[in-house]
Coordinates of C-alpha atoms in Angstrom, one line a residue:
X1 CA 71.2 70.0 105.1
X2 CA 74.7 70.1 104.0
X3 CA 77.1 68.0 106.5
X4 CA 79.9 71.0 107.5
X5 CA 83.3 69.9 106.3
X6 CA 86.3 70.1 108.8
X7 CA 90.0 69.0 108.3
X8 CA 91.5 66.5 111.0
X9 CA 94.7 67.6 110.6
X10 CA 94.3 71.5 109.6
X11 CA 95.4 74.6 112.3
X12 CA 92.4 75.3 114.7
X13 CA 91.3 78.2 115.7
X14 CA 91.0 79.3 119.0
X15 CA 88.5 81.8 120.8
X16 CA 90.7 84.9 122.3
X17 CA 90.0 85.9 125.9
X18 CA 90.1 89.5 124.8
X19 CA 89.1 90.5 128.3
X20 CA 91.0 88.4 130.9
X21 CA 92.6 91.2 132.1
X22 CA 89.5 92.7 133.6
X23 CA 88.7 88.7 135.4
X24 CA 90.1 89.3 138.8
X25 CA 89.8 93.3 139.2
X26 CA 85.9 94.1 137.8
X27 CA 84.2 90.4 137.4
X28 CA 81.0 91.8 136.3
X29 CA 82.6 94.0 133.6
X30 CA 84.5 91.0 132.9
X31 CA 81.2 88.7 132.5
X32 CA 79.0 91.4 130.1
X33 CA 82.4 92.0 127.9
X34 CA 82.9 88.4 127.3
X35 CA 79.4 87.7 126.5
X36 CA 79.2 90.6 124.1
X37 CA 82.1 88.7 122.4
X38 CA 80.0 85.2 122.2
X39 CA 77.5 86.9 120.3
X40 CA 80.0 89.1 118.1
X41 CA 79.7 86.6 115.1
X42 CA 75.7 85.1 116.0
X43 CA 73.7 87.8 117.6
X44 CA 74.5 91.8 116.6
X45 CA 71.6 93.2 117.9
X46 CA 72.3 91.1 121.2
X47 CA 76.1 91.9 120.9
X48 CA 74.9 95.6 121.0
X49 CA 72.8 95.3 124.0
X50 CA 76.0 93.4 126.0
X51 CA 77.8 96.4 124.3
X52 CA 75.5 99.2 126.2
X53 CA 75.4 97.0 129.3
X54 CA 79.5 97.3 129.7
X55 CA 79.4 101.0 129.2
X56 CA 76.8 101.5 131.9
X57 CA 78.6 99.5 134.1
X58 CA 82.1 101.1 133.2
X59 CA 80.1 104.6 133.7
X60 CA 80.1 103.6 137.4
X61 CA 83.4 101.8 138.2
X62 CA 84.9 105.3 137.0
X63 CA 82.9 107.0 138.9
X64 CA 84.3 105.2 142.2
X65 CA 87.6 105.3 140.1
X66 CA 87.8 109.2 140.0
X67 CA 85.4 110.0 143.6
X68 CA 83.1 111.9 141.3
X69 CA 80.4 113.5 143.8
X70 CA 77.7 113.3 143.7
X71 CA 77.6 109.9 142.0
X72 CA 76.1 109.8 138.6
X73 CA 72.7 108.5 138.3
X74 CA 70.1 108.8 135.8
X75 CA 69.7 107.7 132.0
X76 CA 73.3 106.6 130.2
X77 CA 73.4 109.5 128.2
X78 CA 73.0 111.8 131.8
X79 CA 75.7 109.3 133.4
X80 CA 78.3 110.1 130.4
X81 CA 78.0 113.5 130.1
X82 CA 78.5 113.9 134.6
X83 CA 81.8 111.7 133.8
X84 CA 82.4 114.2 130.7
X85 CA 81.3 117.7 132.7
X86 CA 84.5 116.3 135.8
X87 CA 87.3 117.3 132.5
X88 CA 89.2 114.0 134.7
X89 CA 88.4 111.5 131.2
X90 CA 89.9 112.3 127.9
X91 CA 87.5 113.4 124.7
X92 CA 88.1 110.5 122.7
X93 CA 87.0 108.4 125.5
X94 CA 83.8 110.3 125.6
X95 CA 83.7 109.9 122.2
X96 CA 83.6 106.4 122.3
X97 CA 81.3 105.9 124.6
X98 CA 78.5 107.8 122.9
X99 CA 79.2 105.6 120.0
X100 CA 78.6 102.2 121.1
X101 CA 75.3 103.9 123.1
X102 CA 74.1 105.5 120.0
X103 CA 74.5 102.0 118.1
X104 CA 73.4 99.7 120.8
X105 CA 70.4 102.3 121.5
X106 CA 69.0 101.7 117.7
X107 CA 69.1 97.9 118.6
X108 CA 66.8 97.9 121.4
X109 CA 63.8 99.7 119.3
X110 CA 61.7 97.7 116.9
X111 CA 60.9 98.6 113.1
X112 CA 58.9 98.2 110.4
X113 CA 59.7 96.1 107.3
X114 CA 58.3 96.6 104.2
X115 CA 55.9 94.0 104.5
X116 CA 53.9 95.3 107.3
X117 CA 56.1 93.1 110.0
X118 CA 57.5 94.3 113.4
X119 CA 61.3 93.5 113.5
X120 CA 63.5 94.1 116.3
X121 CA 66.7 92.9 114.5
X122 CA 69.6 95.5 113.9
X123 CA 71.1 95.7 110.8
X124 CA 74.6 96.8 111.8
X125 CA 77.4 96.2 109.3
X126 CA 80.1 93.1 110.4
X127 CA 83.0 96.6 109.4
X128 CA 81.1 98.7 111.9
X129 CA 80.2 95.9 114.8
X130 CA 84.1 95.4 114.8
X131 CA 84.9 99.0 115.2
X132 CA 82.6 99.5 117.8
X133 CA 83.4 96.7 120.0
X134 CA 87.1 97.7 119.3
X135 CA 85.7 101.1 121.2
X136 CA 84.7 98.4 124.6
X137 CA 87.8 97.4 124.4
X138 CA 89.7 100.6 124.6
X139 CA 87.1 101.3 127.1
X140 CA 88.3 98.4 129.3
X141 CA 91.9 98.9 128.8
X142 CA 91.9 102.5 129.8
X143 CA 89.8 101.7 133.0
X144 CA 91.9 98.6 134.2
X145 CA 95.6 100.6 132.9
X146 CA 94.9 104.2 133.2
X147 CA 92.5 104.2 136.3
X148 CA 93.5 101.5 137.9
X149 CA 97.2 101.0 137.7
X150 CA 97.3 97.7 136.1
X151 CA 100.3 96.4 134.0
X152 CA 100.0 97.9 131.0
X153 CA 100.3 94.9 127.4
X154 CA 99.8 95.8 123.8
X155 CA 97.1 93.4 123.5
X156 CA 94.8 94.6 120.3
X157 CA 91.2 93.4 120.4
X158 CA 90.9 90.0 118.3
X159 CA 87.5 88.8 116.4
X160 CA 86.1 85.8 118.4
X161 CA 86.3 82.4 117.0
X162 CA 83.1 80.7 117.8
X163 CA 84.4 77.2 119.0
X164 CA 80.7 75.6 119.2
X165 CA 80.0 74.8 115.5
X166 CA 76.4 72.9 116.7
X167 CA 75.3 75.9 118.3
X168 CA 76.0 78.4 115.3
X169 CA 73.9 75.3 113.5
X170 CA 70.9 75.4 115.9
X171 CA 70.9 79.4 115.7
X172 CA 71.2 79.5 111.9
X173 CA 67.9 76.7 111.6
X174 CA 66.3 78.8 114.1
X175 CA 66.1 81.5 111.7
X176 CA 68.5 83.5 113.0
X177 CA 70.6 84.7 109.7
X178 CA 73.8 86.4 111.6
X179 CA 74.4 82.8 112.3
X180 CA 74.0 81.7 108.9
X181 CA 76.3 84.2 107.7
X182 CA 78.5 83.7 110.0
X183 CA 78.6 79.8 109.0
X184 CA 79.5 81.1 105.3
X185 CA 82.4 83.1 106.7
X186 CA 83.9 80.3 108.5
X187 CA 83.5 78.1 105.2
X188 CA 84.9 81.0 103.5
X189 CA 88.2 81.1 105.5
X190 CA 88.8 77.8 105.8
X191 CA 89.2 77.4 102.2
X192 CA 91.7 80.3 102.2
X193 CA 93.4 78.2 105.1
X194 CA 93.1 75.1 103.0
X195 CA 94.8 76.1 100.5
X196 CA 98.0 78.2 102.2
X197 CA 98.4 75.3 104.4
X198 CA 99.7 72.9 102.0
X199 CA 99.5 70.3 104.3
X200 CA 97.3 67.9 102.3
X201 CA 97.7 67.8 99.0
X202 CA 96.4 65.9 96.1
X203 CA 93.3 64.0 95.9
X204 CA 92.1 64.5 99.3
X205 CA 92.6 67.9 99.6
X206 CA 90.5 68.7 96.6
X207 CA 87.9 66.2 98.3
X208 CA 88.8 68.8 101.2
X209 CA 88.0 71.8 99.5
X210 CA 85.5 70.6 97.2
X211 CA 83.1 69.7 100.5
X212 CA 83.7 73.0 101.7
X213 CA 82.9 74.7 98.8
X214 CA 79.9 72.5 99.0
X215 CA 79.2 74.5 102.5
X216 CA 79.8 77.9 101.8
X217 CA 77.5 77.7 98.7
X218 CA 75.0 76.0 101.2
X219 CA 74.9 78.5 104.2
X220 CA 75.7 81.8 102.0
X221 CA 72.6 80.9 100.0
X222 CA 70.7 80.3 102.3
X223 CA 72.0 84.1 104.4
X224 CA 70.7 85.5 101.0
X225 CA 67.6 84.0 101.7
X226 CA 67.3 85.0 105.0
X227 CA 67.8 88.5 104.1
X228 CA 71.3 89.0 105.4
X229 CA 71.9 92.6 104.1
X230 CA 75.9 91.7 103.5
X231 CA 75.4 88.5 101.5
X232 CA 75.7 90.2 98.0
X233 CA 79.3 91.4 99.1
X234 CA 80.0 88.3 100.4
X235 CA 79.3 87.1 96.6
X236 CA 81.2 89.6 94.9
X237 CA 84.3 88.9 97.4
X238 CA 84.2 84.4 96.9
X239 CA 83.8 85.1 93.3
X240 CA 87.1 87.6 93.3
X241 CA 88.8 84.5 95.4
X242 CA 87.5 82.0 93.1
X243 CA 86.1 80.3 96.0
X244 CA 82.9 79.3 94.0
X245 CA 81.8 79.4 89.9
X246 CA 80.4 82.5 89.3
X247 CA 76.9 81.7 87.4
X248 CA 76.6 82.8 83.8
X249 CA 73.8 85.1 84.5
X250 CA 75.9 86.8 87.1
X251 CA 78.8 89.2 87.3
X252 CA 80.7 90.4 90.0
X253 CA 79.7 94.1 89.3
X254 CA 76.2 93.5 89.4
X255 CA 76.9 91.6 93.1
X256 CA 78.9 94.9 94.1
X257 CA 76.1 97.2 92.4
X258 CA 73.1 94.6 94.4
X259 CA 75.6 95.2 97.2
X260 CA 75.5 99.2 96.7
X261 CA 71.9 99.7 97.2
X262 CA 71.8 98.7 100.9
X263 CA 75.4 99.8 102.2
X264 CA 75.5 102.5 104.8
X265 CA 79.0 102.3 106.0
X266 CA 80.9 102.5 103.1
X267 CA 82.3 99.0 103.0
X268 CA 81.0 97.5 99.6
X269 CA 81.7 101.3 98.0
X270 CA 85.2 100.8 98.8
X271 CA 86.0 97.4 98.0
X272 CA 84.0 98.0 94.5
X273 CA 86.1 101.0 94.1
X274 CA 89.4 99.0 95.3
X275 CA 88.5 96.0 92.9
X276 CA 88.2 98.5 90.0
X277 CA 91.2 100.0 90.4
X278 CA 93.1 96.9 90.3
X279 CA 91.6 96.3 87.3
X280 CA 92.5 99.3 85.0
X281 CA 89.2 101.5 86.0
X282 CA 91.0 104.0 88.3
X283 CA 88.4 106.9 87.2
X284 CA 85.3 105.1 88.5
X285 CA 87.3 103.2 91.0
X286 CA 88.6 106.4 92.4
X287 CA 84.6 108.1 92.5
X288 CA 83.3 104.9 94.5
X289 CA 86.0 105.0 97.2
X290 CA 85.0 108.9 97.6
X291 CA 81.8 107.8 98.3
X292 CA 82.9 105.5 100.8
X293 CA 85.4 107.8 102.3
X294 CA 82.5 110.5 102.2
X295 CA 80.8 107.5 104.9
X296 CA 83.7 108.0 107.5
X297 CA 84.8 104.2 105.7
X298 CA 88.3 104.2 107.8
X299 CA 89.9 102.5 105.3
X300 CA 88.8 104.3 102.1
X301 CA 90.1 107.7 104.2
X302 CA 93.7 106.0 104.3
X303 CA 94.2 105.1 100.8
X304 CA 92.6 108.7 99.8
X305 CA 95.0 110.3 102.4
X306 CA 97.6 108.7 100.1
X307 CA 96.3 109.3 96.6
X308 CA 95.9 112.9 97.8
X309 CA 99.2 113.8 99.8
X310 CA 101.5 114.3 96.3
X311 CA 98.7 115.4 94.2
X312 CA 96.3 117.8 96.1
X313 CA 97.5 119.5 99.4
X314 CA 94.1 120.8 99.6
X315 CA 92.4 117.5 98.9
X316 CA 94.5 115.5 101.4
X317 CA 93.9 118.2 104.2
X318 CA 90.5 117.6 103.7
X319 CA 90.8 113.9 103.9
X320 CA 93.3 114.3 107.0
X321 CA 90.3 116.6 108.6
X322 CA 87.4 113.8 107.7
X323 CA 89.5 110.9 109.0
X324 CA 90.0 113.3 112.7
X325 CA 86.0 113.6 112.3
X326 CA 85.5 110.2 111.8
X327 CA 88.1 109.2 114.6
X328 CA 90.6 107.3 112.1
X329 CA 93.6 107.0 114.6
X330 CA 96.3 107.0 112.1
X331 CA 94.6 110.7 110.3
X332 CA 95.4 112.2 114.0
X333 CA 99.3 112.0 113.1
X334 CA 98.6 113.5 109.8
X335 CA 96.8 116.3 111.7
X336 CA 99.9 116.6 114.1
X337 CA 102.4 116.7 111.2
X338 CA 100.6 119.5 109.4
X339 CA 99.6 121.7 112.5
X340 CA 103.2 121.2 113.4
X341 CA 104.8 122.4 110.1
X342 CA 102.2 125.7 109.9
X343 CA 103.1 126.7 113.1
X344 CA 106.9 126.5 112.4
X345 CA 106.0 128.6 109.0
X346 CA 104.6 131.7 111.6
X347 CA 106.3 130.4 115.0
X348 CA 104.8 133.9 116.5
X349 CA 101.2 133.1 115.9
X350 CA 99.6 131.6 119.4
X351 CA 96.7 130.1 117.3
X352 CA 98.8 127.9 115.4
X353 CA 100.9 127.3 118.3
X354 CA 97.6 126.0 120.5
X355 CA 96.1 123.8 117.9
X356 CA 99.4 122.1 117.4
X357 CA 99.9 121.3 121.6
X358 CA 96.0 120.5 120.6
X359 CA 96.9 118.4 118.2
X360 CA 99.8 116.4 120.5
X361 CA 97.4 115.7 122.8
X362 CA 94.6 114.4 120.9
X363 CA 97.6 112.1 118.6
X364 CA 99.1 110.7 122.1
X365 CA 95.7 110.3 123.9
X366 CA 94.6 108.2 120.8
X367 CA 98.2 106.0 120.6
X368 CA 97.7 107.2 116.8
X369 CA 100.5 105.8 115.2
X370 CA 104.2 107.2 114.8
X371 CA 102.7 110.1 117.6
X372 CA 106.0 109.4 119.8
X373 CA 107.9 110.7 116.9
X374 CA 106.4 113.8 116.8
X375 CA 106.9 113.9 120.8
X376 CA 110.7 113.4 120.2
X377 CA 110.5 116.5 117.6
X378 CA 109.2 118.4 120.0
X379 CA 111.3 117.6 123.0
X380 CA 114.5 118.0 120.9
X381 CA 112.8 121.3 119.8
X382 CA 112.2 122.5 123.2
X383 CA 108.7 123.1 122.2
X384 CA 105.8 124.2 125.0
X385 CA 107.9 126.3 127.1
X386 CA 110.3 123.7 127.6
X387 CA 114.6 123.7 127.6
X388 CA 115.8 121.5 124.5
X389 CA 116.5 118.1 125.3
X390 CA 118.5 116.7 122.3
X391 CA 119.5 113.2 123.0
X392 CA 116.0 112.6 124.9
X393 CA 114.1 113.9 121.8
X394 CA 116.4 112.3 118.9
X395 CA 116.1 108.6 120.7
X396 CA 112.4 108.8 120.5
X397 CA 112.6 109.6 116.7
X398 CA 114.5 107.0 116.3
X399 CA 113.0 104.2 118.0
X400 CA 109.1 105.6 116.7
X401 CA 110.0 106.6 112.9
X402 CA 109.1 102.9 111.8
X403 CA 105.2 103.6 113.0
X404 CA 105.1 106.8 110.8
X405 CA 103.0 106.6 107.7
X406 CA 105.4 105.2 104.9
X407 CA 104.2 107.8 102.6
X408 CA 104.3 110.8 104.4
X409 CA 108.1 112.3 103.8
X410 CA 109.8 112.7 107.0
X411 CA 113.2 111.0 106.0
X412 CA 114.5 113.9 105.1
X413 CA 114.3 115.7 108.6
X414 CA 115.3 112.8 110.6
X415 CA 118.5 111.9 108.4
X416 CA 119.7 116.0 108.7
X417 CA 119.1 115.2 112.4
X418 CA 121.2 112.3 113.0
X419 CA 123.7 112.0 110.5
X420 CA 126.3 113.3 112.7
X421 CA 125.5 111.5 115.4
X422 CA 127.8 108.2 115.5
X423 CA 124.9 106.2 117.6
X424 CA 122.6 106.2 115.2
X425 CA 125.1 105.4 111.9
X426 CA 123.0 102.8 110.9
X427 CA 119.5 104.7 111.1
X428 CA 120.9 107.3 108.8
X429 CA 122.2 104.9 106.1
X430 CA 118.5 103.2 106.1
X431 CA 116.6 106.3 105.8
X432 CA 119.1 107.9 103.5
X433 CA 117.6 106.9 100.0
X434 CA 114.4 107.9 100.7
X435 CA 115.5 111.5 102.1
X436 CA 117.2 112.0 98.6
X437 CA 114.2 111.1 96.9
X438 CA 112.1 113.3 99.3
X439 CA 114.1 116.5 98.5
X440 CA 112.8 119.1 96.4
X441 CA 116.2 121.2 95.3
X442 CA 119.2 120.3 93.6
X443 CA 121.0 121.9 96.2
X444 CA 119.2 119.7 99.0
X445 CA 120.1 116.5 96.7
X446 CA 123.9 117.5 96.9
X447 CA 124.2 118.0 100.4
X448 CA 122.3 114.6 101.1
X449 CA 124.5 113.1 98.3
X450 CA 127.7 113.9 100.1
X451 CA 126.1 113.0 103.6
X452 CA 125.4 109.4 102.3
X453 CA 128.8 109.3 101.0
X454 CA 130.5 109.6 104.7
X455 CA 128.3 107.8 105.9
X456 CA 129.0 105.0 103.8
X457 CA 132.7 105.6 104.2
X458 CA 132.8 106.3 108.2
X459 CA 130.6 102.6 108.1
X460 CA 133.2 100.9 105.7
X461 CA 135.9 101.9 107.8
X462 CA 134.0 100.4 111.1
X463 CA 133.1 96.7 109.4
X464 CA 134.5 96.6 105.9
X465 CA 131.7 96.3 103.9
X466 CA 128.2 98.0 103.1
X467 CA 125.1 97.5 102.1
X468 CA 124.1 100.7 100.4
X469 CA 122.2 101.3 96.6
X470 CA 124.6 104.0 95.7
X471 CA 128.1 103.8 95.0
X472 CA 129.8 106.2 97.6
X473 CA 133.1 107.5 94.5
X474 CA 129.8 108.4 92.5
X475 CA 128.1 110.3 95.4
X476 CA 131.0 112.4 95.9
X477 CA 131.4 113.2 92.0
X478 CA 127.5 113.3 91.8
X479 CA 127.7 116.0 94.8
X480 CA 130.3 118.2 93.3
X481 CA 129.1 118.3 90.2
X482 CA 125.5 119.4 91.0
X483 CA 127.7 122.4 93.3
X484 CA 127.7 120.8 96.7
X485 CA 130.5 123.0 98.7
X486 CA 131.5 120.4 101.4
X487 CA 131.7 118.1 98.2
X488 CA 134.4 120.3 96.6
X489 CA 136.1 120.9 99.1
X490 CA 136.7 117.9 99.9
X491 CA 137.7 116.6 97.0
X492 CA 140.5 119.2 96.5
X493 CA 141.3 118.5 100.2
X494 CA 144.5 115.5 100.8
X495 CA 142.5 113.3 102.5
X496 CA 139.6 113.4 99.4
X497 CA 142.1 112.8 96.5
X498 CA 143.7 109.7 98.9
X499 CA 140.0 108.2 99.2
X500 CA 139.0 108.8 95.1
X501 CA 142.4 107.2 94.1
X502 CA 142.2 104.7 96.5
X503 CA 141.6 101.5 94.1
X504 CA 140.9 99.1 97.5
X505 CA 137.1 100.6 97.7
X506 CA 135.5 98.5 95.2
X507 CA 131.5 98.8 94.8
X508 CA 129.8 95.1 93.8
X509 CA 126.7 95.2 92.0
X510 CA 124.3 92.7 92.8
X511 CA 123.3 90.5 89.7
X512 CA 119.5 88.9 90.0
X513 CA 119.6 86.3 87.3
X514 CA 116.8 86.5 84.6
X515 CA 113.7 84.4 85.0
X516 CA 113.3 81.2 83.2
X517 CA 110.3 81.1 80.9
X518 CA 110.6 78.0 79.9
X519 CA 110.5 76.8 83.6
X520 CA 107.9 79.0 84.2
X521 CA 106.1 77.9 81.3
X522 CA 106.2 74.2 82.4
X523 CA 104.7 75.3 86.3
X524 CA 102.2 77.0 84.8
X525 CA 101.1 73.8 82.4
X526 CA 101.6 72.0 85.9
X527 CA 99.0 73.9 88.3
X528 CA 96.8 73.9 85.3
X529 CA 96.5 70.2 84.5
X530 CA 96.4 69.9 89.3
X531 CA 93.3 72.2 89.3
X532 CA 91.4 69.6 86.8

């Protein structure tokens, strides 16, 4: 056996109590979630079961939560659909709970393997282990915040770090290969540490890295041996990195293509897909993170959501409709946005109108991200019945834009909204190059033209000088030239011919200077000759 490498004086890493806020209020809940986060990274199958444990137990605390009578009883799947039948929990908590009992449920039966043995093991990916224990912890949080009043945090669920290296050890001799791989991912990422660090350099630290090179070759071998169903990813992804030689008779294809065969959640698709479109194959690239996306792959539906939302409308609806399906939280925005803008296309059409309030709901419920702008829109609409509250609704637009998706094109609204608006000055000047670039008319390019242009000038006027890619004389010029009214008019206007021939506006371009290659030449000789 390999001896495993450490680093005296390297960061370490530190379990997260994910759960201490359930310690004092629900102790047992408390006990079952932290176990299922010891065996997270040594034991899925085990994880799984701790999984289906907390949900029966959280079944019950919300039934005393919410005085459901009579109190549940029977199987798990009879207890969740009493607490769903009481209309008190939200869908998406429903939903959650089915998912970690369908998962846990496949763990606790036993299977065949092809050579005649009985197995009880799960083969669960690490992608959707993560999601689902993500699920037990929006489980806990909405028991101990919603249900029982606790001071709310924005805590996010972190993977635990297992601090007992021997035991990992014991488990992985024992036979048990989630260990095994798990010891290959913590070589794995030490390496990446090593290296960002910089804290040791020279000699030792390629002694450093060398010896845990050393391990990760040692412990992801012998995963591969064990049958570890991710391991052929695992070599795909270290060869990408570098992180070991890749063998002459190997290539990283084939370890995607090996990799392939026994992926159900979409995971190596997409990351074969993403590797070939860095690398000049967008064609095939594109077809493999399909497939993924076509697995509810979370991540594959976000960039496709992307590729799709200039090129296909139809496409990317589709996308934004598989990633609600597959319950991607950012796709429920996406859904929100569009169901918003075709009910303002037919405002008199109640259909439209309910799956939009639908659509609110299911974005909020969710805390899908950039939902609290679309609240603001529709309290500054007066949407639902409601009287228009302007200054309520524009504040949350503001202070929620910066969670929207970056390529969805929403500049354009907000900067019409707030231009005028002398509070938010400095909003409208940052989101003002991308609403010119998001307009579709010359006539919408003018106006926004002119807008920067004051805005620019109203700021200069405040603190002297602006940061702004456009010059604001050449706005105005640019805006009356392409027909912009206000543009015209003010130029003709006394106060517009004082600000053009006012020579004390001056507009500094910002000069980068020019890389040096011989410099860069002389680096790259350097790192060459340090990696011998």
């Amino acid at each position: 056996m390999t001896q495993v490498a450490y680093l005296s004086n390297a960061t370490t890493l530190k379990s997260t109590d994910n759960y201490a806020f359930l310690q004092h209020t629900f102790p047992e809940l408390y006990r079952v979630s932290s176990e299922a986060d010891k065996y997270y990274a040594t034991d899925h199958s085990c994880c799984l079961l701790k999984a289906r444990l907390f949900v029966e137990l959280w079944c019950h605390e919300v039934s005393d939560r919410l005085n459901l009578t009579p109190p549940i009883s029977g199987d798990l799947v009879d207890k969740i659909n009493q607490i769903s039948i009481c209309g008190k929990v939200p869908p998406y908590i429903i939903e959650a709970l089915n998912e970690v009992r369908r998962e846990a449920n496949k763990s606790a039966h036993i299977t065949q393997c092809f050579d005649g043995q009985w197995t009880s093991d799960t083969s669960v990916s690490k992608t959707r282990l993560k999601r689902l224990m993500t699920s037990v912890f929006e489980l806990a949080q909405y028991l101990a915040f919603k249900l029982n009043n606790q001071a709310e945090d924005n805590k996010q669920w972190q993977e635990p770090v297992v601090s007992e290296l021997a035991e990992q050890v014991v488990a992985s001799l024992s036979g048990n290969k989630d260990a095994t791989f798990s010891l290959a991912e913590r070589a794995s990422s030490l390496i990446e540490l090593s290296v960002k660090q910089g804290e040791v350099t020279g000699n030792e630290k390629k002694e450093h890295i060398k010896l845990l090179q050393r391990d990760l070759s040692y412990w992801l071998d012998k995963a591969h041996r064990q049958g570890h169903h991710e391991t052929w990813l695992m070599y795909a992804n270290v060869y990408i990195k570098k992180q070991l030689m890749l063998p002459e008779s190997q290539t990283i294809d084939s370890c995607f293509k090996h990799a392939l065969k026994v992926d159900t959640t979409g995971e190596a698709a997409y990351q074969f897909g993403m590797y070939l479109m860095a690398r000049s194959q967008y064609k095939r690239g594109l077809d493999l993170v399909l497939e993924a996306g076509g697995m509810a792959h979370h991540q594959a539906i976000r960039i496709l959501q992307e590729i799709f939302y200039k090129k296909d409308h139809q496409q990317y609806l589709a996308w934004v409709s598989a990633g609600v399906d597959a319950l991607e939280k950012r796709s429920f925005t996406l859904d929100l946005e569009n169901k918003i803008s075709q009910w303002e296309q037919d405002v008199n059409n109640d259909v439209l109108k309910k799956k939009a309030k639908t659509a609110l709901i299911s974005a909020e419920s969710r805390q899908s991200d950039g939902a609290l702008y679309y609240r603001g829109y529709c309290t500054l609409k007066g949407y639902w019945g409601k009287q228009p509250e302007t200054e309520l609704g524009l504040k949350s637009m503001v202070d929620h834009y910066p969670n929207l998706p970056q390529f969805l094109h929403y500049e354009h609204q907000l900067f019409n909204l707030i231009k005028s608006k002398s509070e938010y000055i400095d909003e409208a000047l940052s989101v003002s190059d991308r609403a010119l670039k998001a307009c579709e008319t010359t006539e919408e390019k003018a106006q926004v033209k002119f807008d920067m242009a004051m805005i620019i000038w109203e700021k200069l006027r405040e603190c002297n000088k602006v940061k702004s890619p456009h010059s604001m004389k050449q706005l105005i010029r640019d805006a009356a030239r392409e027909s912009c009214s206000d543009a015209i008019q003010f130029i003709k206007s006394p106060k517009g011919k004082a600000l053009m021939r006012d020579g004390s506006y001056a507009c500094v371009k910002t000069k980068h200077s020019s890389v040096d290659r011989k410099k860069q030449k002389q680096a790259k000789k350097l790192a060459r000759k340090a990696r011998r």
